[in-house]
mmCIF file of C-alpha atoms in Angstrom:
data_model
loop_
_atom_site.group_PDB
_atom_site.id
_atom_site.type_symbol
_atom_site.label_atom_id
_atom_site.label_comp_id
_atom_site.label_asym_id
_atom_site.label_seq_id
_atom_site.Cartn_x
_atom_site.Cartn_y
_atom_site.Cartn_z
ATOM 1 C CA MET G 1461 0.000 0.000 0.000
ATOM 2 C CA SER G 1462 1.486 3.341 -1.047
ATOM 3 C CA GLY G 1463 0.012 5.455 1.714
ATOM 4 C CA SER G 1464 -3.188 7.016 3.020
ATOM 5 C CA VAL G 1465 -5.566 9.868 2.356
ATOM 6 C CA VAL G 1466 -7.149 10.974 5.617
ATOM 7 C CA LEU G 1467 -10.460 12.813 5.281
ATOM 8 C CA LEU G 1468 -10.546 15.133 8.280
ATOM 9 C CA VAL G 1469 -14.086 16.230 9.164
ATOM 10 C CA THR G 1470 -14.613 19.011 11.694
ATOM 11 C CA SER G 1471 -17.590 20.813 13.167
ATOM 12 C CA PRO G 1472 -18.175 24.279 11.706
ATOM 13 C CA ARG G 1473 -20.057 25.156 14.901
ATOM 14 C CA LEU G 1474 -16.994 25.049 17.131
ATOM 15 C CA PRO G 1475 -14.251 27.702 17.160
ATOM 16 C CA ALA G 1476 -11.568 27.115 14.541
ATOM 17 C CA GLY G 1477 -8.658 25.157 15.944
ATOM 18 C CA VAL G 1478 -10.696 23.212 18.502
ATOM 19 C CA LEU G 1479 -9.671 19.691 17.473
ATOM 20 C CA THR G 1480 -8.950 16.336 19.071
ATOM 21 C CA ALA G 1481 -5.384 15.420 19.952
ATOM 22 C CA GLU G 1482 -5.463 12.807 17.155
ATOM 23 C CA ALA G 1483 -6.429 15.464 14.617
ATOM 24 C CA TRP G 1484 -3.692 17.838 15.739
ATOM 25 C CA ASP G 1485 -1.108 15.025 15.517
ATOM 26 C CA LEU G 1486 -2.245 14.338 11.941
ATOM 27 C CA VAL G 1487 -2.113 17.919 10.690
ATOM 28 C CA ARG G 1488 1.250 18.579 12.315
ATOM 29 C CA ALA G 1489 2.814 15.426 10.894
ATOM 30 C CA HIS G 1490 1.392 15.417 7.349
ATOM 31 C CA PRO G 1491 0.606 17.931 4.600
ATOM 32 C CA VAL G 1492 -2.942 19.277 4.629
ATOM 33 C CA PHE G 1493 -4.992 20.047 1.518
ATOM 34 C CA THR G 1494 -8.354 21.759 1.227
ATOM 35 C CA ALA G 1495 -10.600 23.263 -1.442
ATOM 36 C CA ALA G 1496 -10.918 26.739 0.064
ATOM 37 C CA ALA G 1497 -9.421 28.900 2.772
ATOM 38 C CA THR G 1498 -11.564 28.774 5.897
ATOM 39 C CA PRO G 1499 -11.139 29.836 9.517
ATOM 40 C CA GLN G 1500 -10.240 26.222 10.241
ATOM 41 C CA SER G 1501 -7.509 26.075 7.586
ATOM 42 C CA ASP G 1502 -6.204 29.475 8.735
ATOM 43 C CA ALA G 1503 -6.026 28.190 12.324
ATOM 44 C CA LEU G 1504 -4.057 25.121 11.224
ATOM 45 C CA ALA G 1505 -1.643 27.217 9.174
ATOM 46 C CA ALA G 1506 -1.172 29.658 12.057
ATOM 47 C CA ALA G 1507 -0.290 26.693 14.287
ATOM 48 C CA GLY G 1508 2.454 25.600 11.887
ATOM 49 C CA ALA G 1509 0.677 23.018 9.730
ATOM 50 C CA SER G 1510 1.475 22.819 6.015
ATOM 51 C CA VAL G 1511 -1.834 23.811 4.377
ATOM 52 C CA SER G 1512 -2.376 24.004 0.614
ATOM 53 C CA VAL G 1513 -5.570 25.282 -1.032
ATOM 54 C CA LEU G 1514 -6.414 23.418 -4.237
ATOM 55 C CA THR G 1515 -8.594 24.848 -6.990
ATOM 56 C CA SER G 1516 -8.815 21.829 -9.313
ATOM 57 C CA ALA G 1517 -7.680 18.229 -9.927
ATOM 58 C CA PHE G 1518 -8.284 17.428 -6.288
ATOM 59 C CA VAL G 1519 -8.061 13.640 -6.500
ATOM 60 C CA ASP G 1520 -5.026 13.539 -8.804
ATOM 61 C CA THR G 1521 -3.186 16.075 -6.646
ATOM 62 C CA LEU G 1522 -3.924 14.128 -3.471
ATOM 63 C CA LEU G 1523 -2.759 10.844 -4.942
ATOM 64 C CA THR G 1524 0.418 12.468 -6.254
ATOM 65 C CA ALA G 1525 1.062 13.866 -2.781
ATOM 66 C CA VAL G 1526 0.505 10.409 -1.283
ATOM 67 C CA ALA G 1527 3.232 9.011 -3.521
ATOM 68 C CA THR G 1528 5.594 11.683 -2.184
ATOM 69 C CA HIS G 1529 4.628 11.978 1.477
ATOM 70 C CA GLY G 1530 3.001 8.637 2.300
ATOM 71 C CA THR G 1531 0.061 10.187 4.159
ATOM 72 C CA VAL G 1532 -1.864 13.358 3.374
ATOM 73 C CA VAL G 1533 -4.813 15.036 5.054
ATOM 74 C CA TRP G 1534 -7.839 16.455 3.264
ATOM 75 C CA LEU G 1535 -9.543 19.097 5.399
ATOM 76 C CA ALA G 1536 -13.212 18.764 4.503
ATOM 77 C CA ALA G 1537 -15.364 21.819 3.931
ATOM 78 C CA PRO G 1538 -18.282 22.496 6.304
ATOM 79 C CA ASP G 1539 -20.643 20.686 3.909
ATOM 80 C CA GLY G 1540 -18.441 17.591 4.015
ATOM 81 C CA ASP G 1541 -17.053 17.576 0.441
ATOM 82 C CA GLU G 1542 -19.244 14.629 -0.526
ATOM 83 C CA ASP G 1543 -18.382 14.886 -4.234
ATOM 84 C CA LEU G 1544 -14.644 14.620 -3.598
ATOM 85 C CA ALA G 1545 -15.107 11.741 -1.159
ATOM 86 C CA ARG G 1546 -17.260 9.910 -3.708
ATOM 87 C CA GLU G 1547 -14.805 10.488 -6.582
ATOM 88 C CA LEU G 1548 -11.825 9.485 -4.453
ATOM 89 C CA GLY G 1549 -13.618 6.390 -3.162
ATOM 90 C CA LEU G 1550 -14.493 5.246 -6.691
ATOM 91 C CA ARG G 1551 -10.950 5.829 -7.866
ATOM 92 C CA LEU G 1552 -9.467 3.803 -5.027
ATOM 93 C CA ALA G 1553 -12.047 1.047 -5.538
ATOM 94 C CA ARG G 1554 -10.761 0.692 -9.102
ATOM 95 C CA GLU G 1555 -7.096 1.064 -8.118
ATOM 96 C CA PRO G 1556 -6.820 -0.045 -4.471
ATOM 97 C CA GLY G 1557 -3.017 -0.017 -4.568
ATOM 98 C CA LEU G 1558 -2.852 3.763 -4.860
ATOM 99 C CA ALA G 1559 -3.762 4.582 -1.264
ATOM 100 C CA ALA G 1560 -5.943 3.741 1.706
ATOM 101 C CA LEU G 1561 -8.838 6.020 2.549
ATOM 102 C CA GLU G 1562 -9.473 6.929 6.186
ATOM 103 C CA LEU G 1563 -12.059 9.100 7.895
ATOM 104 C CA VAL G 1564 -11.171 11.004 11.052
ATOM 105 C CA HIS G 1565 -13.504 13.256 13.014
ATOM 106 C CA GLY G 1566 -11.450 16.128 14.316
ATOM 107 C CA SER G 1567 -14.398 17.533 16.258
ATOM 108 C CA TRP G 1568 -18.076 16.863 16.737
ATOM 109 C CA ASP G 1569 -21.110 19.065 17.158
ATOM 110 C CA PRO G 1570 -21.955 19.362 20.858
ATOM 111 C CA PRO G 1571 -25.603 18.904 21.853
ATOM 112 C CA GLY G 1572 -27.549 21.988 20.839
ATOM 113 C CA ALA G 1573 -25.034 23.049 18.195
ATOM 114 C CA ARG G 1574 -27.701 23.471 15.537
ATOM 115 C CA LEU G 1575 -29.112 26.311 17.622
ATOM 116 C CA LEU G 1576 -26.082 28.264 16.451
ATOM 117 C CA ASP G 1577 -27.290 27.684 12.887
ATOM 118 C CA VAL G 1578 -30.679 29.121 13.842
ATOM 119 C CA VAL G 1579 -28.989 32.283 15.111
ATOM 120 C CA THR G 1580 -26.834 32.513 11.978
ATOM 121 C CA VAL G 1581 -29.817 32.137 9.650
ATOM 122 C CA MET G 1582 -31.789 34.716 11.638
ATOM 123 C CA ASP G 1583 -28.897 37.158 11.389
ATOM 124 C CA ARG G 1584 -28.992 36.731 7.614
ATOM 125 C CA LEU G 1585 -32.765 37.207 7.494
ATOM 126 C CA MET G 1586 -32.436 40.396 9.545
ATOM 127 C CA HIS G 1587 -29.591 41.860 7.494
ATOM 128 C CA PRO G 1588 -30.356 45.559 6.804
ATOM 129 C CA SER G 1589 -29.986 45.292 3.015
ATOM 130 C CA GLU G 1590 -29.924 41.588 2.113
ATOM 131 C CA GLY G 1591 -32.433 40.222 4.610
ATOM 132 C CA ASP G 1592 -36.190 39.748 4.648
ATOM 133 C CA PRO G 1593 -38.073 43.079 4.630
ATOM 134 C CA TRP G 1594 -41.127 41.545 6.319
ATOM 135 C CA LYS G 1595 -39.153 40.329 9.335
ATOM 136 C CA ARG G 1596 -37.280 43.598 9.621
ATOM 137 C CA ALA G 1597 -40.603 45.466 9.697
ATOM 138 C CA GLN G 1598 -41.909 43.505 12.691
ATOM 139 C CA THR G 1599 -42.107 44.535 16.335
ATOM 140 C CA HIS G 1600 -42.695 42.574 19.526
ATOM 141 C CA ALA G 1601 -46.321 43.725 19.414
ATOM 142 C CA SER G 1602 -46.902 42.745 15.773
ATOM 143 C CA LEU G 1603 -45.397 39.295 16.386
ATOM 144 C CA ALA G 1604 -47.299 38.593 19.593
ATOM 145 C CA PRO G 1605 -50.356 37.048 17.855
ATOM 146 C CA PHE G 1606 -48.070 34.659 15.944
ATOM 147 C CA LEU G 1607 -46.525 33.477 19.200
ATOM 148 C CA LEU G 1608 -49.966 32.622 20.540
ATOM 149 C CA GLU G 1609 -50.965 30.926 17.280
ATOM 150 C CA GLU G 1610 -47.802 28.796 17.153
ATOM 151 C CA SER G 1611 -48.229 27.849 20.817
ATOM 152 C CA TYR G 1612 -51.790 26.721 20.159
ATOM 153 C CA GLU G 1613 -50.656 24.673 17.157
ATOM 154 C CA LEU G 1614 -48.019 23.018 19.336
ATOM 155 C CA TYR G 1615 -50.699 22.292 21.943
ATOM 156 C CA ASP G 1616 -52.840 20.675 19.233
ATOM 157 C CA ALA G 1617 -49.936 18.523 18.069
ATOM 158 C CA ILE G 1618 -49.276 17.373 21.645
ATOM 159 C CA SER G 1619 -52.972 16.656 22.198
ATOM 160 C CA SER G 1620 -53.032 14.621 18.972
ATOM 161 C CA ASP G 1621 -49.999 12.589 20.122
ATOM 162 C CA ASP G 1622 -48.277 13.379 16.819
ATOM 163 C CA PRO G 1623 -44.476 13.438 17.405
ATOM 164 C CA PRO G 1624 -43.552 14.673 13.876
ATOM 165 C CA ALA G 1625 -46.020 17.535 14.259
ATOM 166 C CA VAL G 1626 -44.705 18.297 17.756
ATOM 167 C CA ARG G 1627 -41.188 18.484 16.329
ATOM 168 C CA GLU G 1628 -42.291 20.887 13.595
ATOM 169 C CA GLU G 1629 -44.361 23.087 15.888
ATOM 170 C CA LEU G 1630 -41.559 23.289 18.442
ATOM 171 C CA GLY G 1631 -39.430 24.693 15.632
ATOM 172 C CA ASP G 1632 -42.083 27.305 14.884
ATOM 173 C CA VAL G 1633 -42.198 28.334 18.552
ATOM 174 C CA LEU G 1634 -38.385 28.476 18.586
ATOM 175 C CA LEU G 1635 -38.547 30.761 15.550
ATOM 176 C CA GLN G 1636 -40.669 33.192 17.548
ATOM 177 C CA VAL G 1637 -38.187 33.167 20.431
ATOM 178 C CA VAL G 1638 -35.187 33.763 18.180
ATOM 179 C CA LEU G 1639 -36.937 36.444 16.136
ATOM 180 C CA HIS G 1640 -38.062 38.342 19.238
ATOM 181 C CA ALA G 1641 -34.531 38.154 20.637
ATOM 182 C CA ARG G 1642 -33.051 39.366 17.344
ATOM 183 C CA LEU G 1643 -35.442 42.328 17.285
ATOM 184 C CA ALA G 1644 -34.455 43.132 20.858
ATOM 185 C CA GLU G 1645 -30.808 43.212 19.822
ATOM 186 C CA GLU G 1646 -31.631 46.288 17.745
ATOM 187 C CA THR G 1647 -34.283 47.892 19.961
ATOM 188 C CA SER G 1648 -33.943 46.782 23.577
ATOM 189 C CA ASP G 1649 -30.225 46.185 24.140
ATOM 190 C CA PHE G 1650 -30.343 42.453 24.851
ATOM 191 C CA THR G 1651 -29.500 39.428 22.710
ATOM 192 C CA ILE G 1652 -30.350 35.751 22.396
ATOM 193 C CA ASP G 1653 -27.285 35.036 24.549
ATOM 194 C CA ASP G 1654 -28.745 37.219 27.300
ATOM 195 C CA VAL G 1655 -32.025 35.304 27.043
ATOM 196 C CA ALA G 1656 -30.245 31.945 27.208
ATOM 197 C CA GLY G 1657 -27.947 33.123 30.001
ATOM 198 C CA ASP G 1658 -30.872 34.296 32.121
ATOM 199 C CA LEU G 1659 -32.618 30.954 31.582
ATOM 200 C CA VAL G 1660 -29.536 28.962 32.584
ATOM 201 C CA ALA G 1661 -29.095 31.036 35.735
ATOM 202 C CA LYS G 1662 -32.788 30.623 36.616
ATOM 203 C CA LEU G 1663 -32.723 26.847 36.116
ATOM 204 C CA ILE G 1664 -29.671 26.494 38.335
ATOM 205 C CA ARG G 1665 -31.112 28.786 41.006
ATOM 206 C CA ARG G 1666 -34.486 27.079 41.130
ATOM 207 C CA ASN G 1667 -33.184 23.512 41.132
ATOM 208 C CA PRO G 1668 -30.864 23.432 44.141
ATOM 209 C CA HIS G 1669 -31.627 19.727 44.603
ATOM 210 C CA VAL G 1670 -29.692 19.173 41.357
ATOM 211 C CA PHE G 1671 -27.087 21.957 41.337
ATOM 212 C CA ALA G 1672 -26.561 22.389 45.078
ATOM 213 C CA ASP G 1673 -26.864 20.308 48.229
ATOM 214 C CA THR G 1674 -30.582 20.773 48.924
ATOM 215 C CA GLU G 1675 -32.259 17.485 49.827
ATOM 216 C CA VAL G 1676 -35.855 16.806 48.806
ATOM 217 C CA GLY G 1677 -38.239 14.016 49.658
ATOM 218 C CA GLY G 1678 -40.215 14.032 46.419
ATOM 219 C CA ILE G 1679 -41.821 16.049 43.666
ATOM 220 C CA ASP G 1680 -44.071 17.991 46.057
ATOM 221 C CA GLU G 1681 -41.004 19.351 47.836
ATOM 222 C CA ILE G 1682 -39.362 20.203 44.526
ATOM 223 C CA ILE G 1683 -42.427 22.244 43.524
ATOM 224 C CA ALA G 1684 -42.564 23.911 46.936
ATOM 225 C CA ASN G 1685 -38.875 24.866 46.723
ATOM 226 C CA TRP G 1686 -39.382 26.242 43.206
ATOM 227 C CA GLU G 1687 -42.273 28.413 44.352
ATOM 228 C CA GLN G 1688 -40.405 29.604 47.431
ATOM 229 C CA ILE G 1689 -37.338 30.568 45.412
ATOM 230 C CA LYS G 1690 -39.505 32.220 42.777
ATOM 231 C CA LYS G 1691 -41.334 34.222 45.453
ATOM 232 C CA ALA G 1692 -38.039 35.443 46.901
ATOM 233 C CA GLU G 1693 -36.780 36.441 43.442
ATOM 234 C CA LYS G 1694 -39.881 38.313 42.370
ATOM 235 C CA ALA G 1695 -40.625 40.071 45.658
ATOM 236 C CA ARG G 1696 -44.240 40.559 44.584
ATOM 237 C CA GLY G 1697 -46.722 42.517 46.645
ATOM 238 C CA SER G 1698 -49.646 40.204 45.894
ATOM 239 C CA SER G 1699 -50.131 36.488 45.412
ATOM 240 C CA VAL G 1700 -51.753 37.209 42.030
ATOM 241 C CA ASP G 1701 -48.993 39.464 40.698
ATOM 242 C CA GLY G 1702 -47.396 38.038 37.573
ATOM 243 C CA VAL G 1703 -50.408 36.022 36.425
ATOM 244 C CA ALA G 1704 -50.546 36.155 32.622
ATOM 245 C CA LEU G 1705 -53.645 38.195 31.849
ATOM 246 C CA SER G 1706 -53.657 37.330 28.122
ATOM 247 C CA GLN G 1707 -54.308 33.630 28.665
ATOM 248 C CA PRO G 1708 -57.781 32.212 27.975
ATOM 249 C CA ALA G 1709 -60.355 33.203 30.588
ATOM 250 C CA LEU G 1710 -60.917 29.703 31.985
ATOM 251 C CA ALA G 1711 -57.176 29.185 32.370
ATOM 252 C CA LEU G 1712 -56.887 32.629 33.961
ATOM 253 C CA ALA G 1713 -59.586 31.795 36.512
ATOM 254 C CA ALA G 1714 -57.898 28.460 37.305
ATOM 255 C CA LYS G 1715 -54.522 30.147 37.789
ATOM 256 C CA LEU G 1716 -56.029 32.765 40.127
ATOM 257 C CA LEU G 1717 -57.681 30.031 42.192
ATOM 258 C CA GLN G 1718 -54.375 28.163 42.370
ATOM 259 C CA ARG G 1719 -52.503 31.257 43.558
ATOM 260 C CA VAL G 1720 -55.139 32.047 46.189
ATOM 261 C CA SER G 1721 -55.051 28.455 47.463
ATOM 262 C CA ARG G 1722 -51.267 28.467 47.749
ATOM 263 C CA ALA G 1723 -51.400 31.754 49.626
ATOM 264 C CA GLY G 1724 -53.879 30.240 52.110
ATOM 265 C CA LEU G 1725 -56.430 32.999 51.492
ATOM 266 C CA ASP G 1726 -60.201 32.763 51.770
ATOM 267 C CA VAL G 1727 -61.588 35.145 49.144
ATOM 268 C CA PRO G 1728 -65.279 34.950 48.125
ATOM 269 C CA PRO G 1729 -65.817 34.093 44.426
ATOM 270 C CA PRO G 1730 -67.468 36.528 41.998
ATOM 271 C CA ASP G 1731 -71.240 37.077 42.171
ATOM 272 C CA PRO G 1732 -72.843 33.783 40.968
ATOM 273 C CA SER G 1733 -75.881 35.669 39.624
ATOM 274 C CA THR G 1734 -73.779 36.889 36.679
ATOM 275 C CA LEU G 1735 -72.647 34.786 33.735
ATOM 276 C CA GLY G 1736 -69.016 35.440 34.599
ATOM 277 C CA GLY G 1737 -69.636 34.426 38.197
ATOM 278 C CA ARG G 1738 -71.272 31.168 37.143
ATOM 279 C CA LEU G 1739 -68.399 30.374 34.782
ATOM 280 C CA PHE G 1740 -65.922 31.160 37.535
ATOM 281 C CA ALA G 1741 -67.833 28.826 39.864
ATOM 282 C CA ALA G 1742 -67.589 26.071 37.233
ATOM 283 C CA VAL G 1743 -63.815 26.535 37.104
ATOM 284 C CA ALA G 1744 -63.650 26.344 40.902
ATOM 285 C CA GLU G 1745 -65.733 23.151 40.828
ATOM 286 C CA ALA G 1746 -63.417 21.638 38.220
ATOM 287 C CA ARG G 1747 -60.350 22.539 40.275
ATOM 288 C CA ALA G 1748 -61.899 20.959 43.393
ATOM 289 C CA SER G 1749 -62.315 17.757 41.349
ATOM 290 C CA ASP G 1750 -58.727 17.994 40.082
ATOM 291 C CA GLU G 1751 -59.943 18.662 36.547
ATOM 292 C CA ASP G 1752 -58.745 21.189 33.964
ATOM 293 C CA ALA G 1753 -61.684 23.406 33.019
ATOM 294 C CA GLU G 1754 -59.914 24.782 29.941
ATOM 295 C CA ALA G 1755 -59.121 21.300 28.641
ATOM 296 C CA ALA G 1756 -62.607 20.029 29.480
ATOM 297 C CA LEU G 1757 -64.330 22.839 27.566
ATOM 298 C CA ARG G 1758 -61.947 22.376 24.651
ATOM 299 C CA GLU G 1759 -62.741 18.654 24.544
ATOM 300 C CA ALA G 1760 -66.482 19.394 24.614
ATOM 301 C CA ALA G 1761 -66.105 21.961 21.834
ATOM 302 C CA LEU G 1762 -64.203 19.466 19.689
ATOM 303 C CA ARG G 1763 -66.872 16.827 20.241
ATOM 304 C CA TYR G 1764 -69.473 19.394 19.204
ATOM 305 C CA MET G 1765 -67.453 20.162 16.089
ATOM 306 C CA GLU G 1766 -67.495 16.492 15.133
ATOM 307 C CA ALA G 1767 -71.244 16.371 15.743
ATOM 308 C CA VAL G 1768 -71.691 19.351 13.393
ATOM 309 C CA ARG G 1769 -69.694 17.589 10.691
ATOM 310 C CA ALA G 1770 -71.738 14.416 11.168
ATOM 311 C CA ALA G 1771 -74.966 16.404 10.892
ATOM 312 C CA GLU G 1772 -73.751 18.034 7.682
ATOM 313 C CA GLU G 1773 -73.050 14.624 6.126
ATOM 314 C CA ARG G 1774 -76.548 13.296 6.805
#
């Protein structure tokens, strides 16, 4: 066997130069070839590796270099250089004595790495001159209805037990988060990194049984700790401060009842002689039976919808 061509694949989502020890040994010991200058190739060259950028005759040049050096490294482009790998593989299948073909992963995407792609694509979409005019024209207020709509569609997918739909709708909700954060970068002086950083800090703070030495006896204690920590953080003047007022009315009533119960208060319900009072009483009755009034009414409405369709078909 004359030598080897090593296809070195690296993650474009990690900083250039972050490679395994095996990869660094390879690029320091053998000549490196690539199809275009990239931050990765620049980092290797800056570290003393012999890096050559080829513009044509990739396979022939590599095999010639193998005859001279024994082993050469091909630094794959971010898209993987599938065409070159295919052409080289076919050539070596026909002439196996020319060289061996090896694949080495110099780095891997860490979990969550594709989120960096989301941020990159959003930056392109929000570019002042080359981006999407519609997205650039949006505000937090104009996007708010879409956030509700996408959340409802995700809820429907979950209720339908449809994992592919859940996956898609989660992406649509993520789009709203990233777009709002990108708008804020230009208007409110915070970024997606600030949003993520705040979330990480909150999760660590509110889960001391995982990130600290707090001992808990079960889920009830975990919930109680979460609420206690949250209360200390928010320093609210009322037990009902912070309740989302834009949520559906039945869910709003249920949340208010939950807050009042946790606070140990005894507050009379609204006047039952009014329609609102009677609806509120129904929510209280559902909560006392450990039922979800919002979900129950939704289920009844869906059954009614099916009955309408059946009537129309008769």
